[in-house]
mmCIF file of C-alpha atoms in Angstrom:
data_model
loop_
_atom_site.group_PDB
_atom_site.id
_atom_site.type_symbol
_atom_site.label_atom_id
_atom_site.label_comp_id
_atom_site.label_asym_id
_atom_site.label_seq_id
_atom_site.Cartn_x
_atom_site.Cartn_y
_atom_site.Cartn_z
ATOM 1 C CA UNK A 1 -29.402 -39.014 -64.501
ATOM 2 C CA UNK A 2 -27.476 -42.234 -62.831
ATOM 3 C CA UNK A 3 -24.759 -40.347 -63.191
ATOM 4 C CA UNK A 4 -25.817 -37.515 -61.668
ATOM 5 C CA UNK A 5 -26.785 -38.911 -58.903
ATOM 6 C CA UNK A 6 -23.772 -41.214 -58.067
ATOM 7 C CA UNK A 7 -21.923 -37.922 -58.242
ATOM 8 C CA UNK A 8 -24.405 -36.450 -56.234
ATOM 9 C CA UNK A 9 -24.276 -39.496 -53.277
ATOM 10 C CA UNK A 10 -20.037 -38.813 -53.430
ATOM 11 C CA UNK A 11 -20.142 -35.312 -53.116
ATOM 12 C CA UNK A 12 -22.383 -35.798 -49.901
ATOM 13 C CA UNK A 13 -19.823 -38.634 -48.389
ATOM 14 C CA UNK A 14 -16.722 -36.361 -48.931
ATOM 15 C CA UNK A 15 -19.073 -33.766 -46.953
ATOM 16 C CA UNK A 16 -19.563 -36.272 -44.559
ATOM 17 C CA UNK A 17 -16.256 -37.137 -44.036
ATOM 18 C CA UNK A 18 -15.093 -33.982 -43.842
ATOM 19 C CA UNK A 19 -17.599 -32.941 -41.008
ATOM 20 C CA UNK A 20 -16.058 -35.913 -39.144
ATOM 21 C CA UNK A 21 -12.476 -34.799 -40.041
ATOM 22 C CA UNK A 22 -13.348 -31.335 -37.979
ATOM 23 C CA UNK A 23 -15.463 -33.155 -35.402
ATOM 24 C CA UNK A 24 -12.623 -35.660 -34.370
ATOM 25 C CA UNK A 25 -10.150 -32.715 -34.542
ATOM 26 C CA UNK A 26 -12.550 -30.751 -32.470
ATOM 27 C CA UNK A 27 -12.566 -33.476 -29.996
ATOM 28 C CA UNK A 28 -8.863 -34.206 -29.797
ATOM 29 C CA UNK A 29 -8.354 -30.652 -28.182
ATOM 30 C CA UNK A 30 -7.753 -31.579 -24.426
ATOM 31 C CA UNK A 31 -9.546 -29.412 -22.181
ATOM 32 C CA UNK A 32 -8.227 -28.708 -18.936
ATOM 33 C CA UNK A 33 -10.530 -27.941 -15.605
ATOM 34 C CA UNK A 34 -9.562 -25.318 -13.253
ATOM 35 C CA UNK A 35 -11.787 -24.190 -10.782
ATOM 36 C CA UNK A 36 -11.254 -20.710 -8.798
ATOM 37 C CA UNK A 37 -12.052 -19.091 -5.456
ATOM 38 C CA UNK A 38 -11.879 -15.535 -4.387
ATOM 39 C CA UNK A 39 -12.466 -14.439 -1.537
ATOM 40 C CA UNK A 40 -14.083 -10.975 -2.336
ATOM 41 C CA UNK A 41 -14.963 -8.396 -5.078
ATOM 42 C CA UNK A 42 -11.722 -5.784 -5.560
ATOM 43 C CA UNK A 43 -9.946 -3.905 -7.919
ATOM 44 C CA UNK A 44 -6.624 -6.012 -6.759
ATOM 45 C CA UNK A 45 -8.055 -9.471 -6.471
ATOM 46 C CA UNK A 46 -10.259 -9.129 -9.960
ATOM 47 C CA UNK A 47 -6.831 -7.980 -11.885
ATOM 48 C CA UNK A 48 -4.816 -10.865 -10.352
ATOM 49 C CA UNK A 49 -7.691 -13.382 -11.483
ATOM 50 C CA UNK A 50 -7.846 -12.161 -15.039
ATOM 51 C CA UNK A 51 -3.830 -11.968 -14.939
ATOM 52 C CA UNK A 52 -4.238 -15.409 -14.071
ATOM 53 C CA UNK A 53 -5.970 -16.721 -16.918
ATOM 54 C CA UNK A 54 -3.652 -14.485 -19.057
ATOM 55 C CA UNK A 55 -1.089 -15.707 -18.236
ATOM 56 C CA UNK A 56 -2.136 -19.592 -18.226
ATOM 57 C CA UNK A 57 -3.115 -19.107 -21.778
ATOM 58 C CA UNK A 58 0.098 -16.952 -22.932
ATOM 59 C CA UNK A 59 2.106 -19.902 -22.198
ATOM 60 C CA UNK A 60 -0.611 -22.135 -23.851
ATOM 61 C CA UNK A 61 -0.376 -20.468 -27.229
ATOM 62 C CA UNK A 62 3.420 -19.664 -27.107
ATOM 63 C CA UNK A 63 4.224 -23.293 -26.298
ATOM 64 C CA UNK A 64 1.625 -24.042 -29.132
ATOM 65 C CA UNK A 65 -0.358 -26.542 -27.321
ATOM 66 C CA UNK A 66 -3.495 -27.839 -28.246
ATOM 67 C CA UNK A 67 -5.558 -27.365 -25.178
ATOM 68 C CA UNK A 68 -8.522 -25.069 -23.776
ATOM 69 C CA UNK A 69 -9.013 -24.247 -20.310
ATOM 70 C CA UNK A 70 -12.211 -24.358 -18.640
ATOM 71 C CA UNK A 71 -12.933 -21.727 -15.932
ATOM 72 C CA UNK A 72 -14.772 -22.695 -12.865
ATOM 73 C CA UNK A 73 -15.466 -19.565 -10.788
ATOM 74 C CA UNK A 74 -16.777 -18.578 -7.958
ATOM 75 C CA UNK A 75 -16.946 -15.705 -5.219
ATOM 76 C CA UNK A 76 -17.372 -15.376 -1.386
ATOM 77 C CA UNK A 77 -18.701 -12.085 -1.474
ATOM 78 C CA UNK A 78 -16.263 -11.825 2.108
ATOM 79 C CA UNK A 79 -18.939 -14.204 3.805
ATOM 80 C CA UNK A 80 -17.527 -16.835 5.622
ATOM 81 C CA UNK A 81 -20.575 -19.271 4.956
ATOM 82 C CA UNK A 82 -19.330 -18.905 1.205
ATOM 83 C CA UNK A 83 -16.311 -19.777 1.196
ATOM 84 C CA UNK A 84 -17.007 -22.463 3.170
ATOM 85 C CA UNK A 85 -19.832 -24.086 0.936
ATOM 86 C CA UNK A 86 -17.718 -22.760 -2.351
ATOM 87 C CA UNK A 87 -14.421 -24.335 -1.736
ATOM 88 C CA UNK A 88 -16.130 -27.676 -0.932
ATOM 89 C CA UNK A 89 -18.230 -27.324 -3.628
ATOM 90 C CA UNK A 90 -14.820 -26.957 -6.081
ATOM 91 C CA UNK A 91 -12.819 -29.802 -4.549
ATOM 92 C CA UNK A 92 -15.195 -32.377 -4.797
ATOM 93 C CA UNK A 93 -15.145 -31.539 -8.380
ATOM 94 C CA UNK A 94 -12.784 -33.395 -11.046
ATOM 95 C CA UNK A 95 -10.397 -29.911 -11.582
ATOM 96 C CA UNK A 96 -7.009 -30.228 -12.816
ATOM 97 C CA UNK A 97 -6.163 -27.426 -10.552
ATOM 98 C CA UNK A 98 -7.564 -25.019 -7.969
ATOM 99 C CA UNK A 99 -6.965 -21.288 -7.491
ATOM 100 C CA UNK A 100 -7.309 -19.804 -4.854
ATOM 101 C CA UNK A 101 -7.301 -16.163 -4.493
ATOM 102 C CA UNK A 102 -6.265 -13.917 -1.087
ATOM 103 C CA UNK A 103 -5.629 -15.722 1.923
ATOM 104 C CA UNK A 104 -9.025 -17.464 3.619
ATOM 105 C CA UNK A 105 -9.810 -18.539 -0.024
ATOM 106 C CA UNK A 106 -6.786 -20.334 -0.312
ATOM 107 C CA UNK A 107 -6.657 -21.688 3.266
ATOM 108 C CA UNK A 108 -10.323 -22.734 2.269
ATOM 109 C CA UNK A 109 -9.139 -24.816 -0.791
ATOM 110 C CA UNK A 110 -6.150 -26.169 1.374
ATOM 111 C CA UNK A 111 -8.577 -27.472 4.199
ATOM 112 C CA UNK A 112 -10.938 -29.242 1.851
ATOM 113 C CA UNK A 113 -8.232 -31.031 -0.212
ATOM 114 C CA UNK A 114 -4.478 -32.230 0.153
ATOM 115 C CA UNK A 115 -4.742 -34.204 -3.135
ATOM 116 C CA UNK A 116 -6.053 -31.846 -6.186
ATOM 117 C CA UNK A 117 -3.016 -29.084 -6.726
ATOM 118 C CA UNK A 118 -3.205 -25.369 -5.709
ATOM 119 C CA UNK A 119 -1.942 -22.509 -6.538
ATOM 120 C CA UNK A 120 -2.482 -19.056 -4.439
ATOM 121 C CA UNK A 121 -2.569 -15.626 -5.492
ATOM 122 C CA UNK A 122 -2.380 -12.600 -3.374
ATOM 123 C CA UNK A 123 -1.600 -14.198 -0.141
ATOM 124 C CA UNK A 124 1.286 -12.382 1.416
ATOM 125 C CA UNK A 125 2.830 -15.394 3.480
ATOM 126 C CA UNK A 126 2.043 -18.906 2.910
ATOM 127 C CA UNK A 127 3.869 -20.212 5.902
ATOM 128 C CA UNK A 128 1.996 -18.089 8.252
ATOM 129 C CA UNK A 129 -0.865 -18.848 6.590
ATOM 130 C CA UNK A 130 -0.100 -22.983 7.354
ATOM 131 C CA UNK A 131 -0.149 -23.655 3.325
ATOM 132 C CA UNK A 132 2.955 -24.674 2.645
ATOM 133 C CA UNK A 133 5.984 -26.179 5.260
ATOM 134 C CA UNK A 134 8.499 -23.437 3.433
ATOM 135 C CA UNK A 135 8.647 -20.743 0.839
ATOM 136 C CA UNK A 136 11.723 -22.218 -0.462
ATOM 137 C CA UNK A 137 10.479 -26.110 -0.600
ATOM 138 C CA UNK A 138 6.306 -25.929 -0.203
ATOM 139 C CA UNK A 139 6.029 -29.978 0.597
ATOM 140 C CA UNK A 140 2.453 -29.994 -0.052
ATOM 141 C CA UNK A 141 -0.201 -29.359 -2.700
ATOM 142 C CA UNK A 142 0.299 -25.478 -2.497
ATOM 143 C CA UNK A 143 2.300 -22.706 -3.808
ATOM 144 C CA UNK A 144 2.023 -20.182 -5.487
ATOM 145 C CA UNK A 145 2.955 -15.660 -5.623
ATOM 146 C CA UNK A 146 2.687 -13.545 -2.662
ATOM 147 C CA UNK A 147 1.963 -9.938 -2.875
ATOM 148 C CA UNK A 148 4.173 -9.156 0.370
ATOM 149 C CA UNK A 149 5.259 -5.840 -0.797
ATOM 150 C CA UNK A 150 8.128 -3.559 0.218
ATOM 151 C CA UNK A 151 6.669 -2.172 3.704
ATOM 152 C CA UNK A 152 9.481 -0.250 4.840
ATOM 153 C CA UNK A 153 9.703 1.884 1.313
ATOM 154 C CA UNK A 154 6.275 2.806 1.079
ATOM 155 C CA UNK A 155 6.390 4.445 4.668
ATOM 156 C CA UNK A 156 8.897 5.980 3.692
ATOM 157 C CA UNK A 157 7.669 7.441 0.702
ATOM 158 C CA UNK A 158 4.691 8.698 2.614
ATOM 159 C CA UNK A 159 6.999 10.264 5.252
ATOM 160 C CA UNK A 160 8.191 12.300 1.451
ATOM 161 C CA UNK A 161 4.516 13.036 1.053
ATOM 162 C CA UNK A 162 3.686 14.195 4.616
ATOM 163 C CA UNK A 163 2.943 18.020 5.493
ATOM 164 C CA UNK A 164 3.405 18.376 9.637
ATOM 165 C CA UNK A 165 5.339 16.246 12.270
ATOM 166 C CA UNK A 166 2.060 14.689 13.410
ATOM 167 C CA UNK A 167 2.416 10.850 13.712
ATOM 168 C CA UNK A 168 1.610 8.282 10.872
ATOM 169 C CA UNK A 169 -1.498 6.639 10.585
ATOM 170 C CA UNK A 170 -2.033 3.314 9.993
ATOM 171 C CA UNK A 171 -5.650 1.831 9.203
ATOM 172 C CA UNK A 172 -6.116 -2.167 8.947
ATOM 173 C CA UNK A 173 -8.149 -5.342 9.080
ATOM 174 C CA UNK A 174 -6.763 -7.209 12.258
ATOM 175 C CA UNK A 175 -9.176 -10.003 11.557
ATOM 176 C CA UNK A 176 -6.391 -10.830 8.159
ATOM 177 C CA UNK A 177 -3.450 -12.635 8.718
ATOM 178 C CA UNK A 178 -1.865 -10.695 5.869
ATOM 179 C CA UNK A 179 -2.705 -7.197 7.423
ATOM 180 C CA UNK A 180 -1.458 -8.238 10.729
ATOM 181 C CA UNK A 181 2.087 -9.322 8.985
ATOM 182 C CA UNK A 182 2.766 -6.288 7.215
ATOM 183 C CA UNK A 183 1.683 -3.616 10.495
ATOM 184 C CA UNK A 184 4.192 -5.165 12.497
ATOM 185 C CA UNK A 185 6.662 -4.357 9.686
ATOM 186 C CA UNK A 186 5.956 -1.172 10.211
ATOM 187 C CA UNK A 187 6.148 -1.093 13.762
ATOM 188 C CA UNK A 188 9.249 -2.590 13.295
ATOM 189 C CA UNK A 189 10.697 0.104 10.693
ATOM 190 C CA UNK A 190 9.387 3.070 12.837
ATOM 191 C CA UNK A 191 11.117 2.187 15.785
ATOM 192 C CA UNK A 192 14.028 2.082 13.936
ATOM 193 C CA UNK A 193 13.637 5.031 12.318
ATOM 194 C CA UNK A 194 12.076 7.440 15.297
ATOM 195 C CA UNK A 195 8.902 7.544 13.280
ATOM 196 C CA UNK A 196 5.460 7.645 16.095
ATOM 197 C CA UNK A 197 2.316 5.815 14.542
ATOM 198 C CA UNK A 198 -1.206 5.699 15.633
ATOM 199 C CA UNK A 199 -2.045 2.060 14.131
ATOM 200 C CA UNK A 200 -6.139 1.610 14.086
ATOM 201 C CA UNK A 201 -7.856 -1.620 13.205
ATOM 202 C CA UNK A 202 -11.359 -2.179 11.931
ATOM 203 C CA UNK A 203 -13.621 -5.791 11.171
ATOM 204 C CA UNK A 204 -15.879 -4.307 9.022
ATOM 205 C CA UNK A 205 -16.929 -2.320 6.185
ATOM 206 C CA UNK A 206 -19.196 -0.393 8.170
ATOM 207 C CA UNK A 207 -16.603 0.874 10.755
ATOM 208 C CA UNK A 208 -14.235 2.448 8.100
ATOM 209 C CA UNK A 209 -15.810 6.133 7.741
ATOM 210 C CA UNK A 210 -15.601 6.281 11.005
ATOM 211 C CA UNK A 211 -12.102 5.210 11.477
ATOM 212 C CA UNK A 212 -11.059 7.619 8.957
ATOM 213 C CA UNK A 213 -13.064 10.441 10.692
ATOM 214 C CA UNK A 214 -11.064 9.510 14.487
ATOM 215 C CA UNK A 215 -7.352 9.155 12.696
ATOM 216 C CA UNK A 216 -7.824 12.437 10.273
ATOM 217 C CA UNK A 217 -6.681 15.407 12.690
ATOM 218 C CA UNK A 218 -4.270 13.101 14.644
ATOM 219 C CA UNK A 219 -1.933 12.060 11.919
ATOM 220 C CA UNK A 220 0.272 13.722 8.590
ATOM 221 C CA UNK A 221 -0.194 11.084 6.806
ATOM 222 C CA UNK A 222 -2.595 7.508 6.441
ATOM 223 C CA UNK A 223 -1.227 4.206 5.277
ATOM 224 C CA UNK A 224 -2.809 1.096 4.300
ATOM 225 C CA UNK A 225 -1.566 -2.436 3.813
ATOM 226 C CA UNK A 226 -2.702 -4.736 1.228
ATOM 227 C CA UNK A 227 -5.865 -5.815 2.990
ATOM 228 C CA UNK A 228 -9.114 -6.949 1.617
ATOM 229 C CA UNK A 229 -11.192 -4.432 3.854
ATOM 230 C CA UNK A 230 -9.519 -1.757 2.748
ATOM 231 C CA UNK A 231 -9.396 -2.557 -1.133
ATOM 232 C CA UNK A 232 -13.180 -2.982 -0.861
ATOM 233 C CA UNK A 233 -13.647 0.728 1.120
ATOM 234 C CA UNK A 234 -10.896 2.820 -0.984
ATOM 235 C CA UNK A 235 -13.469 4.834 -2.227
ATOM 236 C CA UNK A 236 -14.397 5.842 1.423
ATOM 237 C CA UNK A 237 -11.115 6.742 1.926
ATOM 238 C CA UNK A 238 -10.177 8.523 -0.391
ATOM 239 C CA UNK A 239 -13.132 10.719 0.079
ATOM 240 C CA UNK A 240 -12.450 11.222 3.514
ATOM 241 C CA UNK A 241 -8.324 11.765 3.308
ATOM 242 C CA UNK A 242 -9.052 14.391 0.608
ATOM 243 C CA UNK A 243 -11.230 16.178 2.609
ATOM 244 C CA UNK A 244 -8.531 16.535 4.847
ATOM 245 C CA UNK A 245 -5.980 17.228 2.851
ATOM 246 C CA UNK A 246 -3.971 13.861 3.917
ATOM 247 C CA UNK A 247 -1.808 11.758 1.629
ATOM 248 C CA UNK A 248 -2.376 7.770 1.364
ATOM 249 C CA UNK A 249 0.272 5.582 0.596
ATOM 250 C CA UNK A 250 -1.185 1.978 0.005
ATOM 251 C CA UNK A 251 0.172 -1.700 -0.517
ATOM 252 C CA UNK A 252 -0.679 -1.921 -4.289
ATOM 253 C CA UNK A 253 -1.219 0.215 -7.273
ATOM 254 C CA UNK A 254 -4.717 -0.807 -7.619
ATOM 255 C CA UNK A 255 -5.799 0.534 -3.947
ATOM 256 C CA UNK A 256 -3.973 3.866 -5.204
ATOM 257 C CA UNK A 257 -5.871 3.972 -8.432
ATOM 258 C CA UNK A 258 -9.188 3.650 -6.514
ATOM 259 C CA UNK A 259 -8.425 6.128 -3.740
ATOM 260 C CA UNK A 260 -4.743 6.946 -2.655
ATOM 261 C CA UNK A 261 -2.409 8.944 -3.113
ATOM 262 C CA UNK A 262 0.532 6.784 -4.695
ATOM 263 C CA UNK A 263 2.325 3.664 -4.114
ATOM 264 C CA UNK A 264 5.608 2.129 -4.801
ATOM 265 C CA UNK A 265 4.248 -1.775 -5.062
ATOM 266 C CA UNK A 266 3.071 -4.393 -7.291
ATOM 267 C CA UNK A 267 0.560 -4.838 -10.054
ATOM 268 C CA UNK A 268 -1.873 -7.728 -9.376
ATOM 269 C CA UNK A 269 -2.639 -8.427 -13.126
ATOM 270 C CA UNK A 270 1.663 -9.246 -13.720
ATOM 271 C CA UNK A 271 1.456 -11.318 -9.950
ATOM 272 C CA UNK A 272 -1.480 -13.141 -11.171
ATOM 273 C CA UNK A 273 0.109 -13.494 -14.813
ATOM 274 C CA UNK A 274 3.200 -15.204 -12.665
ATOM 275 C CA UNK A 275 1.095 -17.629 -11.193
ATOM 276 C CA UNK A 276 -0.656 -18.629 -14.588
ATOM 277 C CA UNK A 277 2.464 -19.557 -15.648
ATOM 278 C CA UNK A 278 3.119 -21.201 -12.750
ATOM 279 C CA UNK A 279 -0.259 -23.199 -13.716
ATOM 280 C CA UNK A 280 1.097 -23.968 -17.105
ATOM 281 C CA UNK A 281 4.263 -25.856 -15.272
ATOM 282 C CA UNK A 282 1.858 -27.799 -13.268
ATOM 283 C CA UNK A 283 -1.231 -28.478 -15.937
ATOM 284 C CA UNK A 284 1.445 -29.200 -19.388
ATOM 285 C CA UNK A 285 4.725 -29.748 -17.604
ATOM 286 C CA UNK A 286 3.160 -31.917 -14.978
ATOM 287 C CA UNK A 287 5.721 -30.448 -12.314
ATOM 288 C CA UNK A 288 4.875 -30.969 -8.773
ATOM 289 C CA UNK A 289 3.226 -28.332 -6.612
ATOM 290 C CA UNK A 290 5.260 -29.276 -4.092
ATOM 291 C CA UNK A 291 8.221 -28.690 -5.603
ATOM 292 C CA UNK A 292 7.649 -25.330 -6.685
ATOM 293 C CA UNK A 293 9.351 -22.529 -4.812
ATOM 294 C CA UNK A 294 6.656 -19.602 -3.532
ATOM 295 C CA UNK A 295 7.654 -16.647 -6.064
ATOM 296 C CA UNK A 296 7.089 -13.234 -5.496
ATOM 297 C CA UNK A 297 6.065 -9.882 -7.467
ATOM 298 C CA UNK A 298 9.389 -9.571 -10.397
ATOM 299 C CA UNK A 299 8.096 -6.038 -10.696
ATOM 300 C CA UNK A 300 7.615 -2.966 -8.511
ATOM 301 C CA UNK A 301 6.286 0.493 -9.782
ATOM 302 C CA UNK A 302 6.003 3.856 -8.411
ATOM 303 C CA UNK A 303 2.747 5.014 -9.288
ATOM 304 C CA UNK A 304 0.881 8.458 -8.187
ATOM 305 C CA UNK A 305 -2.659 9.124 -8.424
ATOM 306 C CA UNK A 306 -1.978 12.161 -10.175
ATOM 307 C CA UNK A 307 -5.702 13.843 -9.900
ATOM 308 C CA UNK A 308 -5.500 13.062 -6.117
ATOM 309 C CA UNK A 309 -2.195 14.655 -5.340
ATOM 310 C CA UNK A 310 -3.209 18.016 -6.857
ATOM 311 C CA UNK A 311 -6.544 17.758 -4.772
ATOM 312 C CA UNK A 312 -4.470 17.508 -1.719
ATOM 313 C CA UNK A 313 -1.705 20.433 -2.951
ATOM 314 C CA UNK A 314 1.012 17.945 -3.764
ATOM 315 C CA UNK A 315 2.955 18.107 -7.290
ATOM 316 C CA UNK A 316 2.993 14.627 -8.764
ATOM 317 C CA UNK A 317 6.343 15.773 -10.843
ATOM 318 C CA UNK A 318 8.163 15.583 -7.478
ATOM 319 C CA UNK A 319 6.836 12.011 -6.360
ATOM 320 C CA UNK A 320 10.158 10.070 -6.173
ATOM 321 C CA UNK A 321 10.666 6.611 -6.146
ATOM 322 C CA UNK A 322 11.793 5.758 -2.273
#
């Protein structure tokens, strides 16, 4: 019986032991803290936040690093009152790193903090935007990828796509910086090019349908920018341009998915997977923000909406790459 027990008391110990083994192990795992804001709900803005942490943890498990990430996310909802409460609700945490997502999310971040490091997503020009001194050399505590995309190509691919010689529309947000940018890139191309627009600009969601309704018997064709207004009303939109038989070219593949015609333009989920990687240099690398050049999309991709080109009597065999 002595026996038994003494062998009984070891066998519990080498439990014991072993539970603290995993414990300790458990605990040496370094966690790192990285809080997010985005500015609204979207198709484009959700993909480049889940790209994000995709690509963050990619590079974590290739690398073979022993560290989990925590997640601390939050959304405006597009209300101003948000962001503002959200963003200084993040910084006066203890992150590792902030993200912030579109443009007034990231200026947000910037404005509460010039010490924790940030990285943007989705924001098509940080300099005009007053995060960084230069794309090329940042000098501060942002960078980040923009998601300018390739203006000029996709009016031209929706001049391919148009049907009469009535003038282009244009429909936009002038209330974001990022809208206003890429418009007067395509002011600029269709003066070059002879091309006559009829640019409208709406503030709110409410204002869209009837946008839509004033543009659709003026113009061949509509085109929208990457803008936050009009990722949240594609839907709308789409209803609306298919009604009238009109083709819409958009700024990224996601707006096209949800209600356009086609797009040649980045993915969100590989932008955001850009900047996750970006993270990993900052978080495990411990590079400097600062120092890190402002990268944009590696990839561009025709895509065509194939359901909504036959709707409209287009064949999406012939869709060409501009």
């Amino acid at each position: 019986m002595k026996k038994y027990l003494m062998g009984l008391v070891t066998m519990m110990m080498a439990v014991l032991v072993l539970a603290g083994c995993s414990s300790n192990a458990s605990s040496d795992k370094k966690t790192l803290n990285v809080g997010i804001l985005q500015i609204v709900q979207h198709g484009s803005l959700d993909a480049a936040r889940q790209g994000f942490k995709s690509g963050l943890n990619q590079e974590i498990k290739k690398n073979d690093k022993d560290i989990k990430v925590k997640y601390d996310y939050m959304n405006a909802q597009g209300d101003q009152s948000n962001l503002n409460s959200m963003s200084q609700q993040l910084t006066s945490k203890k992150h590792d790193l902030l993200l912030g997502i579109a443009t007034p999310a990231a200026q947000a971040l910037s404005k509460k903090t010039k010490d924790t490091p940030i990285l943007v997503t989705a924001v098509t020009n940080l300099k005009s935007a007053g995060l960084v001194k230069s794309n090329e050399k940042p000098k501060t505590n942002v960078s980040g990828t923009s998601d300018i995309g390739p203006v000029t190509k996709q009016i031209k691919l929706l001049t391919t796509l148009t049907q009469s010689d009535k003038p282009i529309g244009i429909l936009y947000n002038s209330s974001e910086e990022n809208s206003v940018l890429q418009v007067k890139m395509a002011k600029k191309y269709a003066k070059k090019n002879n091309l006559k627009l009829n640019v409208v600009s709406v503030t709110s969601t409410n204002d869209v349908a009837s946008a839509v309704d004033g543009l659709k018997d003026k113009v061949s064709g509509i085109y929208l920018p990457t803008d936050n207004l009009m990722a949240s009303s594609m839907k709308t939109i789409g209803k609306k341009a298919k009604e009238a038989k009109l083709p819409v070219v958009t700024g990224s593949i996601e707006m096209a998915e949800d209600g356009g015609t086609a797009t040649y333009g980045l993915n969100y989920r590989d932008l955001g997977k850009q900047t996750g990687k970006m993270a990993y240099k900052v978080l495990v690398e411990n590079k400097k923000v600062e120092d890190l050049p402002v990268e944009k999309s590696k990839t561009l991709h025709l895509y065509v909406n194939k359901a909504y080109a036959k709707e409209i009597g287009l064949d999406p065999a012939k869709i060409q790459k501009p």
